[in-house]
XYZ file of N, CA and C in Angstrom:
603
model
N 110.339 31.675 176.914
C 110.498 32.962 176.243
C 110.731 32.780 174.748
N 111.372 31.835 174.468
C 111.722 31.302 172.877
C 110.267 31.187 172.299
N 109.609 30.444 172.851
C 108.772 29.695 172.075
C 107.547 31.069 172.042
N 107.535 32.274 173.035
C 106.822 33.413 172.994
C 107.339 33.860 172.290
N 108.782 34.617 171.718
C 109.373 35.263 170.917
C 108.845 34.595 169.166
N 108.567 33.306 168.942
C 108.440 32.858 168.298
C 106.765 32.635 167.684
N 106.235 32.219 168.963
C 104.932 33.081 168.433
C 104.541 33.908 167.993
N 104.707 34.937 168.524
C 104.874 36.371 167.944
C 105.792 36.741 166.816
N 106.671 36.104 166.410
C 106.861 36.083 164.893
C 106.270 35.645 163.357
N 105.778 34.497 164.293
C 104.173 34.069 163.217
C 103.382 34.571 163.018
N 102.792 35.426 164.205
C 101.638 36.012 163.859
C 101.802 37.454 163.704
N 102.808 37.936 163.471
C 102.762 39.295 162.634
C 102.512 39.127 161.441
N 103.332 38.360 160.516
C 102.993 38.977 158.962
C 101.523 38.822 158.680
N 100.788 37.786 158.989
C 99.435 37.726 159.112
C 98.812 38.782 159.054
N 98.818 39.174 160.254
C 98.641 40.390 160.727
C 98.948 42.287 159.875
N 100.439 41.925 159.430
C 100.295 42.742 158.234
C 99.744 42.718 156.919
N 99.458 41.477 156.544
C 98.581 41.061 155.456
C 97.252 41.526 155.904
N 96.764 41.233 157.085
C 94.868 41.782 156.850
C 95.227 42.734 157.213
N 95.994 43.915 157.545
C 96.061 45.164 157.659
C 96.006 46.079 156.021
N 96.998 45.310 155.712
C 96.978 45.724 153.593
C 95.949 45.344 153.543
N 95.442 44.242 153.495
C 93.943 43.583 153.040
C 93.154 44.884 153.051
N 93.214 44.874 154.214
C 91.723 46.025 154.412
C 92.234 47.305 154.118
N 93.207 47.894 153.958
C 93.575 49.126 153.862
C 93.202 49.038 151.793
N 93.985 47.902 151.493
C 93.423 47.782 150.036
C 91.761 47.783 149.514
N 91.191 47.155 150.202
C 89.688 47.174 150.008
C 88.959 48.516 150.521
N 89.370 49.179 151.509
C 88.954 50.414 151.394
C 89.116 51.757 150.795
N 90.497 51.781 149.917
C 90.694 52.368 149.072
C 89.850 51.556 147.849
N 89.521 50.785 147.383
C 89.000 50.411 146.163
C 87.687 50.780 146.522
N 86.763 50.567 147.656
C 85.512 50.699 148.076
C 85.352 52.264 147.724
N 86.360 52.815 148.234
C 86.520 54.678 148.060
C 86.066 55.383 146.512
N 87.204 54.127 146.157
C 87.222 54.686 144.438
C 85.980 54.479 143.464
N 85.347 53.149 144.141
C 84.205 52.985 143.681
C 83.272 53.486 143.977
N 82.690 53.956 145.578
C 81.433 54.897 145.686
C 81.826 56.385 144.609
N 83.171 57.142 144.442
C 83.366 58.261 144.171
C 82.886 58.053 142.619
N 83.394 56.656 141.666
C 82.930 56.661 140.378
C 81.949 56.124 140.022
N 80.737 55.735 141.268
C 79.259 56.052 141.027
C 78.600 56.991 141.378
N 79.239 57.959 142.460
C 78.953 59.306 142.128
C 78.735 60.481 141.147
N 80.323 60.221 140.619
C 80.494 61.210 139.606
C 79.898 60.221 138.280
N 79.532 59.088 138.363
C 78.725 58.511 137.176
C 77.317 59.384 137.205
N 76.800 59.858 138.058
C 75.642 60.203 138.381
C 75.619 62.020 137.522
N 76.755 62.260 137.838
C 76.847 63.711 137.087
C 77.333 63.935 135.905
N 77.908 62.809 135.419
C 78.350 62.266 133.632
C 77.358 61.593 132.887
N 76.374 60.760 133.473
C 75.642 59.951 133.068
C 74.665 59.799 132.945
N 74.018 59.751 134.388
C 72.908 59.998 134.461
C 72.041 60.816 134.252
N 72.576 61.954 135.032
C 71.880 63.293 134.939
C 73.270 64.277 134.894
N 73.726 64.626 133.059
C 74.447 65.034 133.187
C 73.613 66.877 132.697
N 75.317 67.567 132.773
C 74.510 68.830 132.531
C 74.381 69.098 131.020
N 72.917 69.393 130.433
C 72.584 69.312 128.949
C 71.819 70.632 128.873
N 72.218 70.833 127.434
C 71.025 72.259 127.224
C 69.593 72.168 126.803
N 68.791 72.986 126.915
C 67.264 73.328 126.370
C 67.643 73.250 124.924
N 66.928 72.593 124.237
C 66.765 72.957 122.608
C 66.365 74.642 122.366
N 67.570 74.692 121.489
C 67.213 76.482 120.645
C 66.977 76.644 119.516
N 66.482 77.118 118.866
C 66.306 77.882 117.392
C 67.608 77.407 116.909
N 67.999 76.784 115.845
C 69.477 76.475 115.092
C 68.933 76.229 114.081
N 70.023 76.433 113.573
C 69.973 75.852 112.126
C 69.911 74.210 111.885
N 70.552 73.309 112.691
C 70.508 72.227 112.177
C 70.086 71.359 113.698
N 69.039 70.637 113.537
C 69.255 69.111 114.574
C 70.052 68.326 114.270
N 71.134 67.871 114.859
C 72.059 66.763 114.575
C 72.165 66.017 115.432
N 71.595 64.591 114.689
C 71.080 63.670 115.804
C 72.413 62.636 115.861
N 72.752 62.333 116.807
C 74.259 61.017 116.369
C 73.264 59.662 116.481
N 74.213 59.005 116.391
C 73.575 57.104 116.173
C 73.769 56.806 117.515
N 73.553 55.387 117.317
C 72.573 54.693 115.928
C 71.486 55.546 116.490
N 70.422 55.523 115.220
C 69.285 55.507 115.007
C 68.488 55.097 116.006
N 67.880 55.606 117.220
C 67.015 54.497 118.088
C 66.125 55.227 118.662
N 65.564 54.874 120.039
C 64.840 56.084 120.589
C 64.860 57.564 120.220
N 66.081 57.743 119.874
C 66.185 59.767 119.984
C 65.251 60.253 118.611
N 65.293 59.523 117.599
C 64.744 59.864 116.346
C 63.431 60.299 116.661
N 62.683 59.316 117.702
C 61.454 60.262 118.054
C 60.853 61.331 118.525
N 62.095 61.342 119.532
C 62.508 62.714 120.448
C 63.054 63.682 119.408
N 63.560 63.561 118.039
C 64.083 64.573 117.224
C 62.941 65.068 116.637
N 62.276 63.774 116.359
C 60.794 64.261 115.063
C 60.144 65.260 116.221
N 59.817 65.415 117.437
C 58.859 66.070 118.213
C 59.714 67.384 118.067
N 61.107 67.297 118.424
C 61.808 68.465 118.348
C 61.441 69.452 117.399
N 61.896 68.826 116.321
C 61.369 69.394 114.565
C 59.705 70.181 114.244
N 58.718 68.762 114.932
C 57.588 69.087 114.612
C 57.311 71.021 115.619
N 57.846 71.172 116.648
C 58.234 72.455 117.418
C 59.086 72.823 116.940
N 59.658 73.173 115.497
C 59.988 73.727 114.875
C 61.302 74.483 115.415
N 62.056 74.128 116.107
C 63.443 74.698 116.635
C 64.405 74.370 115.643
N 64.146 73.734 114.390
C 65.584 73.798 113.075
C 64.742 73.377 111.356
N 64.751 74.085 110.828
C 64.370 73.830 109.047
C 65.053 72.578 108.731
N 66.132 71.829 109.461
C 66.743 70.690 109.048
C 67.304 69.702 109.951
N 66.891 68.944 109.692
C 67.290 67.359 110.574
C 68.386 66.933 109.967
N 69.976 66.668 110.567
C 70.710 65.371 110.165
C 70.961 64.302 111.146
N 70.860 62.990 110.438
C 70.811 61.982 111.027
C 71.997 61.235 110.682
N 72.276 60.740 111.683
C 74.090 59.991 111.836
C 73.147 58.201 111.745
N 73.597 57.671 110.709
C 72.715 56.150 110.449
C 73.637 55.002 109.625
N 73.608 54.095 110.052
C 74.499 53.214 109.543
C 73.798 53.075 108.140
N 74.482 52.140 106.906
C 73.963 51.689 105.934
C 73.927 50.343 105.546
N 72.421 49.799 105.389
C 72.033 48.242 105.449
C 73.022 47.682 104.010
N 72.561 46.549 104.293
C 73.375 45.585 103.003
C 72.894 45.865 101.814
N 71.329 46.508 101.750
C 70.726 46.644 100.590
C 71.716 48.315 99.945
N 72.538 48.702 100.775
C 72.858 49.983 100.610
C 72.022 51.430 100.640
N 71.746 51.098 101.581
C 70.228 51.821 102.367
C 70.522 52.377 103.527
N 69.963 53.352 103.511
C 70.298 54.195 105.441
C 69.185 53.327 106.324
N 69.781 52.834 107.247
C 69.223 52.384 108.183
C 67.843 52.587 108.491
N 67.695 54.374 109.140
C 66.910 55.059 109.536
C 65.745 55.257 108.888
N 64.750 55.065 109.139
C 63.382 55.104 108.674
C 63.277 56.572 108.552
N 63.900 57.481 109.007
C 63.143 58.881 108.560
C 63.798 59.327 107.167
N 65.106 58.560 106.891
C 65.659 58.883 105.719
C 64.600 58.685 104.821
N 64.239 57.784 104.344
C 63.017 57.994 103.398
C 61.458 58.314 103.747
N 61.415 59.219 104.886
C 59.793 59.432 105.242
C 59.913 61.162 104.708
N 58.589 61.598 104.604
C 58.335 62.759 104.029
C 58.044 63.789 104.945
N 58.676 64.818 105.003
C 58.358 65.617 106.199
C 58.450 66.779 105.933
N 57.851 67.859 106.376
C 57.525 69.718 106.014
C 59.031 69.960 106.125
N 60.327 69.412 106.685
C 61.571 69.576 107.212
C 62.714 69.095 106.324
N 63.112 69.722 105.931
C 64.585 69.157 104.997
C 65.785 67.594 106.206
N 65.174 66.684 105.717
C 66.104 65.376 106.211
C 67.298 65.388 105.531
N 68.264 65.407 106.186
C 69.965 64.708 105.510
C 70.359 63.982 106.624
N 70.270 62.330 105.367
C 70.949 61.649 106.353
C 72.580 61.055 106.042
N 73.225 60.811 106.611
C 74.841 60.807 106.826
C 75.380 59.414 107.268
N 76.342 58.777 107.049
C 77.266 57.895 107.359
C 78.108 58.469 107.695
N 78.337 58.437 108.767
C 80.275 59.009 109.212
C 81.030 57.785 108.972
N 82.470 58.597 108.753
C 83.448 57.465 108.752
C 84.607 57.927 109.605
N 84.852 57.115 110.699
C 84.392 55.971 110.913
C 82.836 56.191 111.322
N 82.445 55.089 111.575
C 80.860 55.432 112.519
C 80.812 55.373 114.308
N 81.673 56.491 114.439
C 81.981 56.907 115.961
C 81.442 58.280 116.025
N 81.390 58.569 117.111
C 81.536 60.126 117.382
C 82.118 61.161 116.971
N 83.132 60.673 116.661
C 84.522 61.325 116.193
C 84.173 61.642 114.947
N 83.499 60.644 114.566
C 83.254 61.101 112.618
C 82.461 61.697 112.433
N 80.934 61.572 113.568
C 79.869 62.172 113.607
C 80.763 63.902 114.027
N 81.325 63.943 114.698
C 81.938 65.507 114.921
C 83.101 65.659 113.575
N 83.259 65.129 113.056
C 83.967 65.670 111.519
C 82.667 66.006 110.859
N 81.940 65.310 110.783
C 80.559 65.297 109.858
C 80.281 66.106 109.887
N 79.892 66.831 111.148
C 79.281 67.967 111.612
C 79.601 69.536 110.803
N 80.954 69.312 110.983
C 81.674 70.215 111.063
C 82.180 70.373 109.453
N 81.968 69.741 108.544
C 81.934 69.606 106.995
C 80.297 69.574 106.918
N 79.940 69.530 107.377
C 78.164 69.482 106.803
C 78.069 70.892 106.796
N 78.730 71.870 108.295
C 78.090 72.990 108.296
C 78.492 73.990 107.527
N 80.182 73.142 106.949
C 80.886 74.358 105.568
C 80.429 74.374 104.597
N 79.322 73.096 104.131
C 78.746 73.004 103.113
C 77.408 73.594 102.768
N 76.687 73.193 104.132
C 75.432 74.111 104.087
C 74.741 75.377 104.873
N 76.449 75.615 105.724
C 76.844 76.750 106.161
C 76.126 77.192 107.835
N 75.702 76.163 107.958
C 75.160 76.117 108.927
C 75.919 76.898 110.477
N 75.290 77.603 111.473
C 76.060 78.369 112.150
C 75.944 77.982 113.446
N 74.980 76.605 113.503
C 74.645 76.735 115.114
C 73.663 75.405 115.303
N 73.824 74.619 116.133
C 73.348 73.156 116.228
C 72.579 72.547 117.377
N 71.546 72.093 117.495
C 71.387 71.439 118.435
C 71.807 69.820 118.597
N 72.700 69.255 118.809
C 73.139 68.004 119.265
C 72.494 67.098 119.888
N 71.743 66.156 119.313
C 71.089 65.137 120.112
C 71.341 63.574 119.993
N 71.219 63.388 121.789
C 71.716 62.177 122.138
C 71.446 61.418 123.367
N 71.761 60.297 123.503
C 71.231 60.227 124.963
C 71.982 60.509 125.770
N 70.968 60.965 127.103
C 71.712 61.425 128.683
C 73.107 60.860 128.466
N 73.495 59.476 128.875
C 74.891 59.398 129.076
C 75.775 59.793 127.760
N 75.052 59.724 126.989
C 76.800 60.404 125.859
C 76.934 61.275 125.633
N 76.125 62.532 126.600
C 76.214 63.853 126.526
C 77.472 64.993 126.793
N 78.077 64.326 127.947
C 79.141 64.994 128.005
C 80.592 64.369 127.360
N 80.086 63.269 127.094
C 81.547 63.179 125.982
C 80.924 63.248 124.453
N 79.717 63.658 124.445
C 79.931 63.774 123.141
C 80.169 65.106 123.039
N 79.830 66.290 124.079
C 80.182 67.665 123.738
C 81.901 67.325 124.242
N 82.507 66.456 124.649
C 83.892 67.231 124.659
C 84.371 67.067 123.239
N 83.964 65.724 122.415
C 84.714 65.366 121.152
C 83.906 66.677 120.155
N 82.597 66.941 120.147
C 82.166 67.718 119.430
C 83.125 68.990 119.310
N 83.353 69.658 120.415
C 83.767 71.067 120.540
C 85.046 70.989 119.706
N 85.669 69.639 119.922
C 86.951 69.550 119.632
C 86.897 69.875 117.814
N 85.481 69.740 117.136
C 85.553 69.769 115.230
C 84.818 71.110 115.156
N 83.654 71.487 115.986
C 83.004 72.485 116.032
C 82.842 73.479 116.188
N 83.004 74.512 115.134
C 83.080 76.060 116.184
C 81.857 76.749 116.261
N 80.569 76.122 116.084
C 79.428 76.891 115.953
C 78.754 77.187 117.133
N 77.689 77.506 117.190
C 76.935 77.658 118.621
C 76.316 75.992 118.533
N 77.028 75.691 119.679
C 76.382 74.191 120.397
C 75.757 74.347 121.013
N 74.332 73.524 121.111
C 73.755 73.079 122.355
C 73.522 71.571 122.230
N 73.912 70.798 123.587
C 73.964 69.447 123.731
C 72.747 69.256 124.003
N 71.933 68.258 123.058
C 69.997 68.751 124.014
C 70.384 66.460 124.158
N 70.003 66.384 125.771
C 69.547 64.887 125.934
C 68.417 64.089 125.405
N 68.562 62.909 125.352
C 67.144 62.100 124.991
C 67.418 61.456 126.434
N 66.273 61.236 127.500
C 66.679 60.466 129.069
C 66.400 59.443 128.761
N 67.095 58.588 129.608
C 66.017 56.988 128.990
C 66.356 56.963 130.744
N 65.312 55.543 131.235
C 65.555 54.812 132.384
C 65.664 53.488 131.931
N 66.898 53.545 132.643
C 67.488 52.206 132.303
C 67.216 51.129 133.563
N 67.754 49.921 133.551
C 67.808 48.786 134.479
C 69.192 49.195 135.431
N 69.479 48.914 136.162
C 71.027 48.936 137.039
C 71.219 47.568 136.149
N 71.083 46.790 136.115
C 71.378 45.599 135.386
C 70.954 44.798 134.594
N 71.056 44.467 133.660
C 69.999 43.420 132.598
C 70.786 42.180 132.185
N 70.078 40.977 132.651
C 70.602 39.894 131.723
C 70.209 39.631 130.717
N 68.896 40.307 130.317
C 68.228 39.623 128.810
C 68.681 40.990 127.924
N 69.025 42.081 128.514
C 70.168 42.990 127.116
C 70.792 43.613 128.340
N 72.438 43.267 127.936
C 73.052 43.962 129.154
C 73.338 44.885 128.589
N 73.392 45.476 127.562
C 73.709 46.654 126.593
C 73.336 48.307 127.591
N 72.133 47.427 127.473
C 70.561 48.572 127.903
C 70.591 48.951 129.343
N 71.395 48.902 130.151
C 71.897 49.292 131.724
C 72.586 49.996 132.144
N 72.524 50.192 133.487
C 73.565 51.413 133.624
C 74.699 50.897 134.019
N 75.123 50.079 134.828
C 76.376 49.301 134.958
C 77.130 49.109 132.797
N 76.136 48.872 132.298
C 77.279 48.489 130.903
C 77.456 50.091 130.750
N 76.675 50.841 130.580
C 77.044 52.689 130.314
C 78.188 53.128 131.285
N 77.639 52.927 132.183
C 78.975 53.227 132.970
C 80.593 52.858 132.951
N 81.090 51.403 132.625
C 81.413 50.791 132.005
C 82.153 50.826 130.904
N 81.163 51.410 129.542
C 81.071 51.307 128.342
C 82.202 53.167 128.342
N 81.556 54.152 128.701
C 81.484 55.231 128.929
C 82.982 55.754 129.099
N 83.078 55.347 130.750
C 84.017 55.496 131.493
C 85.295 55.116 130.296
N 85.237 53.940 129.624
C 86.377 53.295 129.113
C 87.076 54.121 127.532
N 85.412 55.160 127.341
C 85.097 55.568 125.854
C 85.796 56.978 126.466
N 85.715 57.683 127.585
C 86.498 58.775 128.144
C 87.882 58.640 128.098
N 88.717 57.597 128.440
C 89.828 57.312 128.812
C 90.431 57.657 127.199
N 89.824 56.754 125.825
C 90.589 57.049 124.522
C 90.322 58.265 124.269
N 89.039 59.433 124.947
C 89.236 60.506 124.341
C 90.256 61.182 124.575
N 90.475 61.134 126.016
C 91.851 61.722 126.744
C 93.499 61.329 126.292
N 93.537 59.976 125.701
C 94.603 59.596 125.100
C 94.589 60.490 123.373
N 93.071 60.338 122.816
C 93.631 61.115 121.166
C 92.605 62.530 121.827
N 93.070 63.631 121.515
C 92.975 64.995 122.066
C 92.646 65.777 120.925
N 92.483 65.223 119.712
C 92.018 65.656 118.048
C 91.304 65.491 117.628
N 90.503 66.188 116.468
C 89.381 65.976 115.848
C 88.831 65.141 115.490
């Protein structure tokens, strides 16, 4: 009976260990299908508006795919003015190739400071006291759509519309992990968390 009583003392904690074990891994398994879910409705295909008649296209950075998706915007004539959010080269030069191209469309291009979102939504929001602008279309890609309208709203009081650029991405890339949806997701998720910590313009 000892040596049964004693067995059975060994092999409980065991036993409570793969019980946590698995009770732990299925809560993490939980948390993870739910935040590739809701990645799917932040990210992927989040909810964005139709381009409208505004006064201004305001494209955020960097400079990349969307610029083309802006010029088509423009050339359909939905804003008299393009601004472009663009870093500045060493030569002290805007990045962006449309800054110096010639177009039927009034170009202003911009450095925010910092060169975040955050500045791009100060920018915004001093560009439009200056050139009085009343109403914007916002362009960007699919995933930085809904945090860029939460930081936007936060400088902006004009009529917003968030218009997407989609891209299809890789689930994973080793030769640019940048360019995937695991780094967006990732990248994103982590870029939500400081908006929620600073709650200001």
């Amino acid at each position: 009976m000892t040596l049964l009583r004693d067995h059975e003392t060994q092999a409980t904690p065991p036993t409570r260990k793969k019980r946590l074990f698995l009770r732990s891994f299925a809560v993490i398994a939980a948390l993870a299908i739910f935040w590739a879910i809701a990645g799917i409705f932040l990210y992927v295909a989040p909810p964005a508006d139709e381009p409208q008649h505004a006064d201004v296209l305001f494209v955020l950075g960097p400079p990349d795919q969307r610029i083309g998706y802006a010029e088509q915007l423009m050339q359909q004539g939905y804003s008299p003015t393009v601004a472009v959010s663009s870093p500045i080269g060493k030569d002290g030069k805007f990045e962006a190739s449309i800054c110096t191209a010639q177009r039927p469309y009034r170009i202003i291009c911009f450095n925010p400071d910092p060169f975040t979102t955050q500045g791009e939504a100060r920018a915004l929001k001093n560009l439009s006291e200056q050139y009085g602008w009343k109403s914007a279309n916002v362009l960007t890609a699919q995933f930085h759509v809904t945090r860029a309208r939460v930081i936007i709203s936060r400088c902006y009081g004009g009529d917003l519309h968030m218009v997407a650029q989609h891209r299809s991405l890789p689930l994973v890339s080793l030769s640019r992990p940048t360019s995937s949806w695991a780094y967006q997701y990732l990248y994103q998720t982590a870029a939500f968390v400081k908006v929620a910590i600073h709650p200001d313009c």
